Amino acid sequence: MLEAAQNSPARFVAYSVVGHVIVFGLVTINLSLAPRTVAHQPDGPVIEAMVVDAREVEAELERRRLRDTVVEEPEPEPEPDPISEPEPEPEPEPEPEPIRQPEPEPEPEPEPEPEPEPEPEPEPEPEPEPQPDPELERQREREAAEARERQRAAEQERLRQQALEEMRRIDEEERRRALEAERQRLESERLEAEEERRLAGLERRYESAIQRAVRSAWRRPGGLPDGLEAEVRVTFSRTGDVRRVEIVSGSGNTAFDRSVEQAVLRASPVPFPDEPALQQRMQTIRFRFAPDRS
C-alpha cells in the first residue's frame, strides 16, 4: 500500500488531507476533555487559556501517518486459469495538453502626422514697363513696312513664275498636240498615198484588161482606113456589166465609132474588181480605143 501511495500523487494528497482532519479532531477532543477550574470571577473580562504541547501533537500525527501508511501484506492471488490470457495493463492516462494562450495582437503603428504645407511665396511685384522710345518705334514701323513690301514682292514674283510655268506647260502641251496631229496627218496622208497608189495600180490593170476585152470583141468594118482612134466613156455595174457606152471623142468615121460601141457591148461583162473601193473608182471609166496602135 505504501508503494501504491507513493506511485499515486492523488492518493498521497488524500491521505495527507485525512491526516490533518484527524489531527484537527484530536485537538478539538483534547480541548473538550480538559478539566475546567471554576474560579472567582473577577471584576472585568476573564481570559481562558489552555496549554497544548506541540511536540505531542506532532508525535500523534506522525503515529497516525505511519499507521495509515503501514504496508499490509497482500492476500494470495488465485492461480490463473491456464486457458485464459492475462488481462492487459491499463494504459496511463494522457497528460492534458497545455492551453495555448492567444498571442497578443500587434499594436497598430501610429499614423504619421501630415507635414505642414509650405507657405506660398509672395509674388514678386511687377517691374514697371519701360516707356517706349518714339524714334525706336518709328524704326520698327519702317522695318515692318519694308518686311511687308518684301513679302508682297516675293509673292508677286512667285505668282509670276507660277503663271510662266503654267504658260510653258500649256505651250508645251499645245506643241505636243500639234506635233501629234501633224504626225497623224502625215501618217494618214502616207497611208492614203499608199492606198491611192495601190488602187491606181489595180485600176490600170483592170482598165487594160477591159480594153483587151473590147479589142477582142471589136469587128473591123470593111474599107476602114488604118490609124483611126476614138475616146470612149463606159459605165459599169458592180458585177462588171456594161450599163452605158458613150463616144466622148470620135474618130470622124461613123462606121468606126459605131463598131467601137458594139465591141464594148459585146465584151460585157468585162473583168471587174470585187473590192468596193475599187468598184467605186471604176464605176465610170474613160479610155482611148486605137486598134491599129501596137
PDB file of C-alpha atoms in Angstrom:
ATOM      1  CA  MET A   1       0.000   0.000   0.000  1.00  0.00           C
ATOM      2  CA  LEU A   2       2.874   2.362   0.715  1.00  0.00           C
ATOM      3  CA  GLU A   3       4.220   1.700  -2.726  1.00  0.00           C
ATOM      4  CA  ALA A   4       0.813   2.383  -4.204  1.00  0.00           C
ATOM      5  CA  ALA A   5       0.590   5.622  -2.218  1.00  0.00           C
ATOM      6  CA  GLN A   6       3.993   6.724  -3.416  1.00  0.00           C
ATOM      7  CA  ASN A   7       3.144   5.914  -7.008  1.00  0.00           C
ATOM      8  CA  SER A   8      -0.174   7.792  -6.924  1.00  0.00           C
ATOM      9  CA  PRO A   9       0.060  11.510  -6.118  1.00  0.00           C
ATOM     10  CA  ALA A  10      -3.711  11.732  -5.754  1.00  0.00           C
ATOM     11  CA  ARG A  11      -3.782   9.116  -3.047  1.00  0.00           C
ATOM     12  CA  PHE A  12      -0.950  10.799  -1.196  1.00  0.00           C
ATOM     13  CA  VAL A  13      -2.799  14.076  -1.181  1.00  0.00           C
ATOM     14  CA  ALA A  14      -5.935  12.296   0.042  1.00  0.00           C
ATOM     15  CA  TYR A  15      -4.043  10.669   2.885  1.00  0.00           C
ATOM     16  CA  SER A  16      -2.494  13.963   3.859  1.00  0.00           C
ATOM     17  CA  VAL A  17      -5.888  15.623   4.000  1.00  0.00           C
ATOM     18  CA  VAL A  18      -7.291  12.759   6.109  1.00  0.00           C
ATOM     19  CA  GLY A  19      -4.299  13.034   8.473  1.00  0.00           C
ATOM     20  CA  HIS A  20      -4.805  16.747   9.003  1.00  0.00           C
ATOM     21  CA  VAL A  21      -8.517  16.193   9.621  1.00  0.00           C
ATOM     22  CA  ILE A  22      -7.697  13.571  12.259  1.00  0.00           C
ATOM     23  CA  VAL A  23      -5.171  15.846  13.946  1.00  0.00           C
ATOM     24  CA  PHE A  24      -7.677  18.657  13.982  1.00  0.00           C
ATOM     25  CA  GLY A  25     -10.253  16.311  15.528  1.00  0.00           C
ATOM     26  CA  LEU A  26      -7.880  15.184  18.250  1.00  0.00           C
ATOM     27  CA  VAL A  27      -7.011  18.718  19.147  1.00  0.00           C
ATOM     28  CA  THR A  28     -10.687  19.522  19.408  1.00  0.00           C
ATOM     29  CA  ILE A  29     -11.344  16.450  21.598  1.00  0.00           C
ATOM     30  CA  ASN A  30      -8.466  17.291  23.927  1.00  0.00           C
ATOM     31  CA  LEU A  31      -9.761  20.754  24.284  1.00  0.00           C
ATOM     32  CA  SER A  32     -13.256  19.497  25.144  1.00  0.00           C
ATOM     33  CA  LEU A  33     -11.997  16.870  27.673  1.00  0.00           C
ATOM     34  CA  ALA A  34      -9.568  19.081  29.541  1.00  0.00           C
ATOM     35  CA  PRO A  35     -10.617  19.910  33.252  1.00  0.00           C
ATOM     36  CA  ARG A  36     -12.021  23.310  33.801  1.00  0.00           C
ATOM     37  CA  THR A  37     -11.352  25.204  37.068  1.00  0.00           C
ATOM     38  CA  VAL A  38     -14.052  27.400  38.345  1.00  0.00           C
ATOM     39  CA  ALA A  39     -12.503  30.395  39.882  1.00  0.00           C
ATOM     40  CA  HIS A  40     -13.699  33.520  41.299  1.00  0.00           C
ATOM     41  CA  GLN A  41     -14.967  35.740  38.721  1.00  0.00           C
ATOM     42  CA  PRO A  42     -13.071  38.903  38.971  1.00  0.00           C
ATOM     43  CA  ASP A  43     -14.472  42.159  38.066  1.00  0.00           C
ATOM     44  CA  GLY A  44     -13.795  42.754  34.407  1.00  0.00           C
ATOM     45  CA  PRO A  45     -13.185  40.405  31.477  1.00  0.00           C
ATOM     46  CA  VAL A  46     -11.990  36.831  32.088  1.00  0.00           C
ATOM     47  CA  ILE A  47      -9.385  35.289  29.792  1.00  0.00           C
ATOM     48  CA  GLU A  48      -9.351  31.452  29.445  1.00  0.00           C
ATOM     49  CA  ALA A  49      -6.329  29.581  28.019  1.00  0.00           C
ATOM     50  CA  MET A  50      -5.170  26.030  27.513  1.00  0.00           C
ATOM     51  CA  VAL A  51      -1.609  24.922  27.049  1.00  0.00           C
ATOM     52  CA  VAL A  52      -1.085  22.417  24.234  1.00  0.00           C
ATOM     53  CA  ASP A  53       2.231  20.676  23.717  1.00  0.00           C
ATOM     54  CA  ALA A  54       3.120  20.966  20.070  1.00  0.00           C
ATOM     55  CA  ARG A  55       5.560  18.087  20.226  1.00  0.00           C
ATOM     56  CA  GLU A  56       2.818  15.787  21.403  1.00  0.00           C
ATOM     57  CA  VAL A  57       0.589  16.905  18.567  1.00  0.00           C
ATOM     58  CA  GLU A  58       3.332  16.303  16.007  1.00  0.00           C
ATOM     59  CA  ALA A  59       4.095  12.908  17.524  1.00  0.00           C
ATOM     60  CA  GLU A  60       0.452  11.911  17.406  1.00  0.00           C
ATOM     61  CA  LEU A  61       0.221  12.990  13.781  1.00  0.00           C
ATOM     62  CA  GLU A  62       3.349  11.049  12.904  1.00  0.00           C
ATOM     63  CA  ARG A  63       1.996   7.930  14.581  1.00  0.00           C
ATOM     64  CA  ARG A  64      -1.261   8.200  12.709  1.00  0.00           C
ATOM     65  CA  ARG A  65       0.521   8.791   9.398  1.00  0.00           C
ATOM     66  CA  LEU A  66       2.739   5.754   9.915  1.00  0.00           C
ATOM     67  CA  ARG A  67      -0.265   3.704  10.866  1.00  0.00           C
ATOM     68  CA  ASP A  68      -2.110   4.689   7.767  1.00  0.00           C
ATOM     69  CA  THR A  69       0.897   4.001   5.591  1.00  0.00           C
ATOM     70  CA  VAL A  70       1.704   0.569   7.012  1.00  0.00           C
ATOM     71  CA  VAL A  71       2.035  -1.879   4.212  1.00  0.00           C
ATOM     72  CA  GLU A  72      -0.478  -4.595   4.506  1.00  0.00           C
ATOM     73  CA  GLU A  73       0.518  -7.906   3.125  1.00  0.00           C
ATOM     74  CA  PRO A  74      -1.460  -8.719   0.071  1.00  0.00           C
ATOM     75  CA  GLU A  75      -3.723 -11.661   0.045  1.00  0.00           C
ATOM     76  CA  PRO A  76      -2.550 -14.558  -2.076  1.00  0.00           C
ATOM     77  CA  GLU A  77      -3.766 -14.226  -5.587  1.00  0.00           C
ATOM     78  CA  PRO A  78      -5.708 -17.114  -7.035  1.00  0.00           C
ATOM     79  CA  GLU A  79      -3.965 -19.211  -9.582  1.00  0.00           C
ATOM     80  CA  PRO A  80      -4.665 -18.020 -13.086  1.00  0.00           C
ATOM     81  CA  ASP A  81      -6.758 -20.065 -15.362  1.00  0.00           C
ATOM     82  CA  PRO A  82      -4.384 -21.877 -17.724  1.00  0.00           C
ATOM     83  CA  ILE A  83      -6.675 -21.230 -20.682  1.00  0.00           C
ATOM     84  CA  SER A  84      -7.382 -17.534 -20.122  1.00  0.00           C
ATOM     85  CA  GLU A  85      -4.785 -14.965 -21.056  1.00  0.00           C
ATOM     86  CA  PRO A  86      -3.628 -12.284 -18.609  1.00  0.00           C
ATOM     87  CA  GLU A  87      -5.501  -9.028 -18.803  1.00  0.00           C
ATOM     88  CA  PRO A  88      -3.541  -6.157 -20.373  1.00  0.00           C
ATOM     89  CA  GLU A  89      -2.327  -3.488 -18.033  1.00  0.00           C
ATOM     90  CA  PRO A  90      -4.338  -0.306 -18.168  1.00  0.00           C
ATOM     91  CA  GLU A  91      -2.789   2.401 -20.246  1.00  0.00           C
ATOM     92  CA  PRO A  92      -1.687   5.503 -18.394  1.00  0.00           C
ATOM     93  CA  GLU A  93      -3.979   8.466 -18.701  1.00  0.00           C
ATOM     94  CA  PRO A  94      -2.693  11.030 -21.200  1.00  0.00           C
ATOM     95  CA  GLU A  95      -1.454  14.211 -19.721  1.00  0.00           C
ATOM     96  CA  PRO A  96      -3.658  17.171 -20.548  1.00  0.00           C
ATOM     97  CA  GLU A  97      -2.299  19.386 -23.282  1.00  0.00           C
ATOM     98  CA  PRO A  98      -1.324  22.815 -22.131  1.00  0.00           C
ATOM     99  CA  ILE A  99      -3.776  25.506 -23.134  1.00  0.00           C
ATOM    100  CA  ARG A 100      -2.151  27.746 -25.690  1.00  0.00           C
ATOM    101  CA  GLN A 101      -2.568  31.325 -24.788  1.00  0.00           C
ATOM    102  CA  PRO A 102      -3.538  33.533 -27.790  1.00  0.00           C
ATOM    103  CA  GLU A 103      -0.781  35.741 -28.983  1.00  0.00           C
ATOM    104  CA  PRO A 104      -1.444  39.388 -28.372  1.00  0.00           C
ATOM    105  CA  GLU A 105      -2.377  41.388 -31.414  1.00  0.00           C
ATOM    106  CA  PRO A 106       0.280  43.832 -32.538  1.00  0.00           C
ATOM    107  CA  GLU A 107      -0.474  47.363 -31.705  1.00  0.00           C
ATOM    108  CA  PRO A 108      -1.225  49.478 -34.822  1.00  0.00           C
ATOM    109  CA  GLU A 109       1.527  51.758 -35.891  1.00  0.00           C
ATOM    110  CA  PRO A 110       0.747  55.376 -35.308  1.00  0.00           C
ATOM    111  CA  GLU A 111      -0.147  57.295 -38.427  1.00  0.00           C
ATOM    112  CA  PRO A 112       2.471  59.851 -39.408  1.00  0.00           C
ATOM    113  CA  GLU A 113       1.463  63.359 -38.803  1.00  0.00           C
ATOM    114  CA  PRO A 114       0.867  65.323 -42.025  1.00  0.00           C
ATOM    115  CA  GLU A 115       3.659  67.604 -42.943  1.00  0.00           C
ATOM    116  CA  PRO A 116       2.709  71.234 -42.792  1.00  0.00           C
ATOM    117  CA  GLU A 117       2.132  72.795 -46.179  1.00  0.00           C
ATOM    118  CA  PRO A 118       4.741  75.352 -47.086  1.00  0.00           C
ATOM    119  CA  GLU A 119       3.529  78.847 -47.080  1.00  0.00           C
ATOM    120  CA  PRO A 120       3.193  80.308 -50.587  1.00  0.00           C
ATOM    121  CA  GLU A 121       5.963  82.606 -51.554  1.00  0.00           C
ATOM    122  CA  PRO A 122       4.866  86.127 -52.133  1.00  0.00           C
ATOM    123  CA  GLU A 123       4.516  87.054 -55.769  1.00  0.00           C
ATOM    124  CA  PRO A 124       7.156  89.477 -56.945  1.00  0.00           C
ATOM    125  CA  GLU A 125       5.948  92.894 -57.688  1.00  0.00           C
ATOM    126  CA  PRO A 126       5.714  93.594 -61.442  1.00  0.00           C
ATOM    127  CA  GLU A 127       8.519  95.639 -62.789  1.00  0.00           C
ATOM    128  CA  PRO A 128       7.463  98.944 -64.241  1.00  0.00           C
ATOM    129  CA  GLU A 129       7.132  98.871 -68.015  1.00  0.00           C
ATOM    130  CA  PRO A 130       9.727 100.969 -69.757  1.00  0.00           C
ATOM    131  CA  GLN A 131       8.446 103.936 -71.665  1.00  0.00           C
ATOM    132  CA  PRO A 132       8.652 103.375 -75.453  1.00  0.00           C
ATOM    133  CA  ASP A 133      11.209 105.422 -77.386  1.00  0.00           C
ATOM    134  CA  PRO A 134       9.451 107.319 -80.228  1.00  0.00           C
ATOM    135  CA  GLU A 135      12.457 107.026 -82.543  1.00  0.00           C
ATOM    136  CA  LEU A 136      12.716 103.312 -81.853  1.00  0.00           C
ATOM    137  CA  GLU A 137       9.008 102.882 -82.554  1.00  0.00           C
ATOM    138  CA  ARG A 138       9.336 104.685 -85.910  1.00  0.00           C
ATOM    139  CA  GLN A 139      12.322 102.497 -86.783  1.00  0.00           C
ATOM    140  CA  ARG A 140      10.313  99.379 -86.017  1.00  0.00           C
ATOM    141  CA  GLU A 141       7.389 100.585 -88.131  1.00  0.00           C
ATOM    142  CA  ARG A 142       9.728 101.264 -91.070  1.00  0.00           C
ATOM    143  CA  GLU A 143      11.271  97.811 -90.750  1.00  0.00           C
ATOM    144  CA  ALA A 144       7.830  96.203 -90.552  1.00  0.00           C
ATOM    145  CA  ALA A 145       6.687  98.113 -93.664  1.00  0.00           C
ATOM    146  CA  GLU A 146       9.825  97.079 -95.541  1.00  0.00           C
ATOM    147  CA  ALA A 147       9.289  93.455 -94.500  1.00  0.00           C
ATOM    148  CA  ARG A 148       5.691  93.585 -95.746  1.00  0.00           C
ATOM    149  CA  GLU A 149       6.849  95.106 -99.029  1.00  0.00           C
ATOM    150  CA  ARG A 150       9.472  92.398 -99.499  1.00  0.00           C
ATOM    151  CA  GLN A 151       6.886  89.741 -98.729  1.00  0.00           C
ATOM    152  CA  ARG A 152       4.448  91.275-101.232  1.00  0.00           C
ATOM    153  CA  ALA A 153       7.159  91.440-103.905  1.00  0.00           C
ATOM    154  CA  ALA A 154       8.166  87.840-103.210  1.00  0.00           C
ATOM    155  CA  GLU A 155       4.522  86.736-103.502  1.00  0.00           C
ATOM    156  CA  GLN A 156       4.143  88.587-106.784  1.00  0.00           C
ATOM    157  CA  GLU A 157       7.319  87.009-108.132  1.00  0.00           C
ATOM    158  CA  ARG A 158       6.080  83.615-107.056  1.00  0.00           C
ATOM    159  CA  LEU A 159       2.765  84.158-108.823  1.00  0.00           C
ATOM    160  CA  ARG A 160       4.566  85.427-111.936  1.00  0.00           C
ATOM    161  CA  GLN A 161       6.811  82.384-112.009  1.00  0.00           C
ATOM    162  CA  GLN A 162       3.807  80.159-111.482  1.00  0.00           C
ATOM    163  CA  ALA A 163       1.982  81.827-114.385  1.00  0.00           C
ATOM    164  CA  LEU A 164       5.052  81.485-116.608  1.00  0.00           C
ATOM    165  CA  GLU A 165       5.366  77.863-115.675  1.00  0.00           C
ATOM    166  CA  GLU A 166       1.692  77.313-116.460  1.00  0.00           C
ATOM    167  CA  MET A 167       2.084  79.086-119.814  1.00  0.00           C
ATOM    168  CA  ARG A 168       5.121  76.986-120.626  1.00  0.00           C
ATOM    169  CA  ARG A 169       3.195  73.892-119.698  1.00  0.00           C
ATOM    170  CA  ILE A 170       0.258  74.929-121.876  1.00  0.00           C
ATOM    171  CA  ASP A 171       2.577  75.812-124.765  1.00  0.00           C
ATOM    172  CA  GLU A 172       4.367  72.532-124.382  1.00  0.00           C
ATOM    173  CA  GLU A 173       1.064  70.685-124.322  1.00  0.00           C
ATOM    174  CA  GLU A 174      -0.173  72.558-127.393  1.00  0.00           C
ATOM    175  CA  ARG A 175       3.079  71.897-129.218  1.00  0.00           C
ATOM    176  CA  ARG A 176       2.866  68.266-128.282  1.00  0.00           C
ATOM    177  CA  ARG A 177      -0.704  68.086-129.508  1.00  0.00           C
ATOM    178  CA  ALA A 178       0.197  69.947-132.714  1.00  0.00           C
ATOM    179  CA  LEU A 179       3.115  67.639-133.326  1.00  0.00           C
ATOM    180  CA  GLU A 180       0.916  64.624-132.645  1.00  0.00           C
ATOM    181  CA  ALA A 181      -1.742  65.964-135.001  1.00  0.00           C
ATOM    182  CA  GLU A 182       0.869  66.673-137.667  1.00  0.00           C
ATOM    183  CA  ARG A 183       2.319  63.234-137.220  1.00  0.00           C
ATOM    184  CA  GLN A 184      -1.111  61.662-137.527  1.00  0.00           C
ATOM    185  CA  ARG A 185      -1.854  63.813-140.607  1.00  0.00           C
ATOM    186  CA  LEU A 186       1.358  62.811-142.263  1.00  0.00           C
ATOM    187  CA  GLU A 187       0.759  59.213-141.384  1.00  0.00           C
ATOM    188  CA  SER A 188      -2.751  59.442-142.767  1.00  0.00           C
ATOM    189  CA  GLU A 189      -1.507  61.079-145.939  1.00  0.00           C
ATOM    190  CA  ARG A 190       1.145  58.459-146.264  1.00  0.00           C
ATOM    191  CA  LEU A 191      -1.420  55.699-145.865  1.00  0.00           C
ATOM    192  CA  GLU A 192      -3.777  57.444-148.247  1.00  0.00           C
ATOM    193  CA  ALA A 193      -0.993  57.870-150.808  1.00  0.00           C
ATOM    194  CA  GLU A 194      -0.092  54.228-150.464  1.00  0.00           C
ATOM    195  CA  GLU A 195      -3.749  53.279-150.835  1.00  0.00           C
ATOM    196  CA  GLU A 196      -4.098  55.583-153.797  1.00  0.00           C
ATOM    197  CA  ARG A 197      -1.081  54.065-155.458  1.00  0.00           C
ATOM    198  CA  ARG A 198      -2.399  50.606-154.782  1.00  0.00           C
ATOM    199  CA  LEU A 199      -5.874  51.389-156.087  1.00  0.00           C
ATOM    200  CA  ALA A 200      -4.455  53.273-159.085  1.00  0.00           C
ATOM    201  CA  GLY A 201      -2.280  50.330-159.958  1.00  0.00           C
ATOM    202  CA  LEU A 202      -5.237  47.952-159.701  1.00  0.00           C
ATOM    203  CA  GLU A 203      -7.371  50.336-161.699  1.00  0.00           C
ATOM    204  CA  ARG A 204      -4.807  50.492-164.515  1.00  0.00           C
ATOM    205  CA  ARG A 205      -4.617  46.730-164.557  1.00  0.00           C
ATOM    206  CA  TYR A 206      -8.409  46.390-164.782  1.00  0.00           C
ATOM    207  CA  GLU A 207      -8.631  49.104-167.460  1.00  0.00           C
ATOM    208  CA  SER A 208      -6.038  47.283-169.540  1.00  0.00           C
ATOM    209  CA  ALA A 209      -7.996  44.075-169.142  1.00  0.00           C
ATOM    210  CA  ILE A 210     -11.221  45.846-170.177  1.00  0.00           C
ATOM    211  CA  GLN A 211      -9.505  47.369-173.231  1.00  0.00           C
ATOM    212  CA  ARG A 212      -8.209  43.953-174.249  1.00  0.00           C
ATOM    213  CA  ALA A 213     -11.704  42.502-173.843  1.00  0.00           C
ATOM    214  CA  VAL A 214     -13.199  45.277-176.041  1.00  0.00           C
ATOM    215  CA  ARG A 215     -10.467  44.868-178.671  1.00  0.00           C
ATOM    216  CA  SER A 216     -11.137  41.138-178.726  1.00  0.00           C
ATOM    217  CA  ALA A 217     -14.850  41.826-179.282  1.00  0.00           C
ATOM    218  CA  TRP A 218     -14.268  44.513-181.984  1.00  0.00           C
ATOM    219  CA  ARG A 219     -15.089  43.687-185.627  1.00  0.00           C
ATOM    220  CA  ARG A 220     -13.283  45.768-188.179  1.00  0.00           C
ATOM    221  CA  PRO A 221     -15.685  47.199-190.813  1.00  0.00           C
ATOM    222  CA  GLY A 222     -14.770  46.727-194.474  1.00  0.00           C
ATOM    223  CA  GLY A 223     -12.952  49.540-196.318  1.00  0.00           C
ATOM    224  CA  LEU A 224     -11.951  51.145-192.978  1.00  0.00           C
ATOM    225  CA  PRO A 225      -8.722  53.145-193.201  1.00  0.00           C
ATOM    226  CA  ASP A 226      -5.913  52.425-190.736  1.00  0.00           C
ATOM    227  CA  GLY A 227      -4.995  54.590-187.785  1.00  0.00           C
ATOM    228  CA  LEU A 228      -8.452  55.543-186.576  1.00  0.00           C
ATOM    229  CA  GLU A 229      -8.974  56.242-182.812  1.00  0.00           C
ATOM    230  CA  ALA A 230     -11.900  57.123-180.536  1.00  0.00           C
ATOM    231  CA  GLU A 231     -12.213  58.017-176.833  1.00  0.00           C
ATOM    232  CA  VAL A 232     -14.935  56.028-175.069  1.00  0.00           C
ATOM    233  CA  ARG A 233     -16.668  56.543-171.672  1.00  0.00           C
ATOM    234  CA  VAL A 234     -18.272  53.394-170.197  1.00  0.00           C
ATOM    235  CA  THR A 235     -20.413  52.958-167.061  1.00  0.00           C
ATOM    236  CA  PHE A 236     -20.435  49.556-165.275  1.00  0.00           C
ATOM    237  CA  SER A 237     -22.423  47.858-162.594  1.00  0.00           C
ATOM    238  CA  ARG A 238     -20.749  46.246-159.510  1.00  0.00           C
ATOM    239  CA  THR A 239     -20.609  42.972-161.345  1.00  0.00           C
ATOM    240  CA  GLY A 240     -18.898  44.418-164.474  1.00  0.00           C
ATOM    241  CA  ASP A 241     -21.953  44.592-166.739  1.00  0.00           C
ATOM    242  CA  VAL A 242     -21.935  47.489-169.222  1.00  0.00           C
ATOM    243  CA  ARG A 243     -24.726  49.903-168.493  1.00  0.00           C
ATOM    244  CA  ARG A 244     -23.850  52.750-170.860  1.00  0.00           C
ATOM    245  CA  VAL A 245     -21.390  53.434-173.706  1.00  0.00           C
ATOM    246  CA  GLU A 246     -20.608  56.925-174.938  1.00  0.00           C
ATOM    247  CA  ILE A 247     -18.125  58.150-177.594  1.00  0.00           C
ATOM    248  CA  VAL A 248     -16.560  61.172-175.962  1.00  0.00           C
ATOM    249  CA  SER A 249     -14.196  61.997-178.830  1.00  0.00           C
ATOM    250  CA  GLY A 250     -14.972  60.303-182.177  1.00  0.00           C
ATOM    251  CA  SER A 251     -12.635  59.384-184.963  1.00  0.00           C
ATOM    252  CA  GLY A 252     -14.666  61.232-187.653  1.00  0.00           C
ATOM    253  CA  ASN A 253     -15.612  57.892-189.165  1.00  0.00           C
ATOM    254  CA  THR A 254     -19.127  56.958-188.221  1.00  0.00           C
ATOM    255  CA  ALA A 255     -18.677  53.272-189.068  1.00  0.00           C
ATOM    256  CA  PHE A 256     -15.569  53.075-186.864  1.00  0.00           C
ATOM    257  CA  ASP A 257     -17.239  54.831-183.939  1.00  0.00           C
ATOM    258  CA  ARG A 258     -20.309  52.595-184.177  1.00  0.00           C
ATOM    259  CA  SER A 259     -18.090  49.480-184.347  1.00  0.00           C
ATOM    260  CA  VAL A 260     -16.354  50.577-181.143  1.00  0.00           C
ATOM    261  CA  GLU A 261     -19.690  50.942-179.283  1.00  0.00           C
ATOM    262  CA  GLN A 262     -20.783  47.492-180.467  1.00  0.00           C
ATOM    263  CA  ALA A 263     -17.454  45.971-179.356  1.00  0.00           C
ATOM    264  CA  VAL A 264     -17.878  47.373-175.778  1.00  0.00           C
ATOM    265  CA  LEU A 265     -21.384  45.933-175.518  1.00  0.00           C
ATOM    266  CA  ARG A 266     -20.249  42.554-176.818  1.00  0.00           C
ATOM    267  CA  ALA A 267     -17.378  42.466-174.210  1.00  0.00           C
ATOM    268  CA  SER A 268     -19.897  42.811-171.289  1.00  0.00           C
ATOM    269  CA  PRO A 269     -19.448  41.669-168.568  1.00  0.00           C
ATOM    270  CA  VAL A 270     -15.860  42.807-168.505  1.00  0.00           C
ATOM    271  CA  PRO A 271     -13.223  41.841-165.871  1.00  0.00           C
ATOM    272  CA  PHE A 272     -14.192  43.898-162.783  1.00  0.00           C
ATOM    273  CA  PRO A 273     -12.778  44.089-159.221  1.00  0.00           C
ATOM    274  CA  ASP A 274     -14.559  42.757-156.146  1.00  0.00           C
ATOM    275  CA  GLU A 275     -13.175  45.421-153.770  1.00  0.00           C
ATOM    276  CA  PRO A 276     -15.853  48.084-153.071  1.00  0.00           C
ATOM    277  CA  ALA A 277     -13.379  50.971-153.066  1.00  0.00           C
ATOM    278  CA  LEU A 278     -12.048  49.933-156.441  1.00  0.00           C
ATOM    279  CA  GLN A 279     -15.568  49.312-157.781  1.00  0.00           C
ATOM    280  CA  GLN A 280     -16.475  52.858-156.737  1.00  0.00           C
ATOM    281  CA  ARG A 281     -13.465  54.241-158.555  1.00  0.00           C
ATOM    282  CA  MET A 282     -14.151  52.197-161.738  1.00  0.00           C
ATOM    283  CA  GLN A 283     -17.873  52.688-161.873  1.00  0.00           C
ATOM    284  CA  THR A 284     -17.255  55.014-164.903  1.00  0.00           C
ATOM    285  CA  ILE A 285     -14.035  54.905-166.909  1.00  0.00           C
ATOM    286  CA  ARG A 286     -12.643  56.584-169.993  1.00  0.00           C
ATOM    287  CA  PHE A 287     -10.121  55.075-172.327  1.00  0.00           C
ATOM    288  CA  ARG A 288      -8.892  55.620-175.903  1.00  0.00           C
ATOM    289  CA  PHE A 289      -9.535  52.780-178.337  1.00  0.00           C
ATOM    290  CA  ALA A 290      -6.882  52.561-181.113  1.00  0.00           C
ATOM    291  CA  PRO A 291      -6.835  49.068-182.635  1.00  0.00           C
ATOM    292  CA  ASP A 292      -4.057  49.818-185.125  1.00  0.00           C
ATOM    293  CA  ARG A 293      -1.685  51.104-182.469  1.00  0.00           C
ATOM    294  CA  SER A 294       0.554  48.399-181.147  1.00  0.00           C
TER     295      SER A 294
END
